């Protein structure tokens, strides 16, 4: 079982000029007069019932994407001061939680946030090889443990990947109603070839493939989800996902990392959210990372799932057309520098500063 000692909460609100962080300080985004006012304006608690809770992972490799994602949420939120971010950091990341906290605070001085340590040994023995090495990162599985990691008073959360930007009011997504005791909500894609997410060994086994017999499963992307953590904890869904990961280790029933266990547990019982909230696949496939176009319809969230990431392609001088939609949210000062070691130098500078 996970225990409270598996995470370290670091509450940070305060000033900072962003100097030396490698990122420009974001503009101050303030609430309008119509926004709920917290009882205690000086210290915002994660238990405040008026908050919108957003969970994301935070690591050195995807830091630039995470900062852009946070910036996009704040920029378009109707009540930005009422958004609380829960950042999950890897235990052995080159950047310590203290360094990450300092960096986030200097970039977003008024942000309400908390950083937790995700112990990789929680899941490392359950992870099997995937089609792409990046999908084997233990931090990809942190979403499975949000019910254990976050404070118990947090009964609902929006989970967001780090390779996306929100171009609409996050409160609209937050207000999604999860009907019929559903645990998660996400955009569904029922015309996708669902069978390709599992191996022939899965579909040829009459016992384990029976999991879908009473459901009409549809593909959904786990990079954008509204999660009811009360129902999640009560149903012990973390353990249900782990059970499928244990079967995978023995039987090789899928190839795609952390997504298939979610499909096995939830597909066919997901609250369908409008597709505008996850225009995914902009990073291309998991092998080539080729350019993609938008799906038809309105857009509230752009998601570069797949191999190609917009900051990498922009710095390389070979961006896809849609990568330019990500660029306005990029706060990285060295965005024109092609040396990928520059992000690492940020952490070295912060570590020296904190000694």
Short mmCIF file of N, CA, C and O in Angstrom, two decimals, residues 118 123 126-128 130 135-145 245 254 256-259 261:
data_model
loop_
_atom_site.label_atom_id
_atom_site.label_comp_id
_atom_site.label_asym_id
_atom_site.label_seq_id
_atom_site.Cartn_x
_atom_site.Cartn_y
_atom_site.Cartn_z
N UNK A 118 7.01 10.95 -6.18
CA UNK A 118 6.47 9.65 -6.57
C UNK A 118 7.58 8.61 -6.44
O UNK A 118 8.59 8.69 -7.14
N UNK A 123 6.01 1.12 -8.59
CA UNK A 123 5.49 0.58 -9.84
C UNK A 123 6.56 -0.07 -10.71
O UNK A 123 6.23 -0.78 -11.67
N UNK A 126 6.28 -3.55 -12.00
CA UNK A 126 5.08 -3.87 -12.76
C UNK A 126 5.18 -3.42 -14.21
O UNK A 126 4.34 -3.77 -15.04
N UNK A 127 6.21 -2.64 -14.53
CA UNK A 127 6.34 -2.07 -15.87
C UNK A 127 6.99 -3.07 -16.82
O UNK A 127 8.02 -3.66 -16.50
N UNK A 128 6.38 -3.24 -17.99
CA UNK A 128 6.95 -4.10 -19.01
C UNK A 128 7.46 -3.24 -20.17
O UNK A 128 7.12 -2.06 -20.27
N UNK A 130 7.95 -1.45 -23.74
CA UNK A 130 6.93 -0.84 -24.58
C UNK A 130 7.47 -0.57 -25.96
O UNK A 130 8.67 -0.74 -26.23
N UNK A 135 7.87 5.54 -23.01
CA UNK A 135 6.63 5.07 -22.40
C UNK A 135 6.87 4.19 -21.19
O UNK A 135 5.93 3.86 -20.46
N UNK A 136 8.13 3.80 -20.97
CA UNK A 136 8.46 2.95 -19.82
C UNK A 136 8.85 3.76 -18.59
O UNK A 136 9.14 3.19 -17.54
N UNK A 137 8.89 5.08 -18.71
CA UNK A 137 9.23 5.94 -17.58
C UNK A 137 8.22 5.72 -16.45
O UNK A 137 7.01 5.86 -16.66
N UNK A 138 8.68 5.38 -15.23
CA UNK A 138 7.74 5.15 -14.12
C UNK A 138 6.79 6.30 -13.87
O UNK A 138 5.65 6.10 -13.42
N UNK A 139 7.23 7.53 -14.17
CA UNK A 139 6.37 8.69 -13.92
C UNK A 139 5.12 8.67 -14.78
O UNK A 139 4.10 9.29 -14.44
N UNK A 140 5.16 7.95 -15.91
CA UNK A 140 3.96 7.82 -16.75
C UNK A 140 2.83 7.11 -16.00
O UNK A 140 1.66 7.23 -16.37
N UNK A 141 3.19 6.37 -14.97
CA UNK A 141 2.20 5.59 -14.23
C UNK A 141 1.72 6.31 -12.97
O UNK A 141 0.91 5.76 -12.22
N UNK A 142 2.20 7.53 -12.74
CA UNK A 142 1.81 8.26 -11.53
C UNK A 142 0.31 8.51 -11.48
O UNK A 142 -0.27 8.56 -10.40
N UNK A 143 -0.33 8.64 -12.64
CA UNK A 143 -1.78 8.90 -12.67
C UNK A 143 -2.55 7.75 -12.02
O UNK A 143 -3.66 7.95 -11.53
N UNK A 144 -1.96 6.55 -12.02
CA UNK A 144 -2.62 5.41 -11.38
C UNK A 144 -2.73 5.58 -9.87
O UNK A 144 -3.54 4.91 -9.22
N UNK A 145 -1.90 6.46 -9.30
CA UNK A 145 -1.76 6.55 -7.85
C UNK A 145 -2.23 7.89 -7.28
O UNK A 145 -1.96 8.19 -6.12
N UNK A 245 -1.51 -5.09 -15.04
CA UNK A 245 -0.08 -4.94 -15.28
C UNK A 245 0.68 -6.22 -14.89
O UNK A 245 1.65 -6.60 -15.54
N UNK A 254 -0.36 -6.49 -24.34
CA UNK A 254 -0.39 -5.19 -25.02
C UNK A 254 1.04 -4.68 -25.21
O UNK A 254 1.99 -5.24 -24.66
N UNK A 256 1.66 -0.89 -25.45
CA UNK A 256 1.70 0.57 -25.35
C UNK A 256 1.81 1.15 -23.94
O UNK A 256 1.20 2.18 -23.65
N UNK A 257 2.54 0.58 -23.05
CA UNK A 257 2.83 1.21 -21.77
C UNK A 257 1.64 1.38 -20.85
O UNK A 257 0.90 0.42 -20.57
N UNK A 258 1.39 2.62 -20.39
CA UNK A 258 0.43 2.87 -19.31
C UNK A 258 -1.01 2.99 -19.80
O UNK A 258 -1.94 2.98 -18.99
N UNK A 259 -1.25 3.12 -21.11
CA UNK A 259 -2.61 3.28 -21.62
C UNK A 259 -3.47 2.02 -21.54
O UNK A 259 -4.59 2.07 -21.02
N UNK A 261 -3.79 -0.65 -19.61
CA UNK A 261 -4.45 -1.03 -18.35
C UNK A 261 -5.67 -0.15 -18.05
O UNK A 261 -6.67 -0.64 -17.51
#
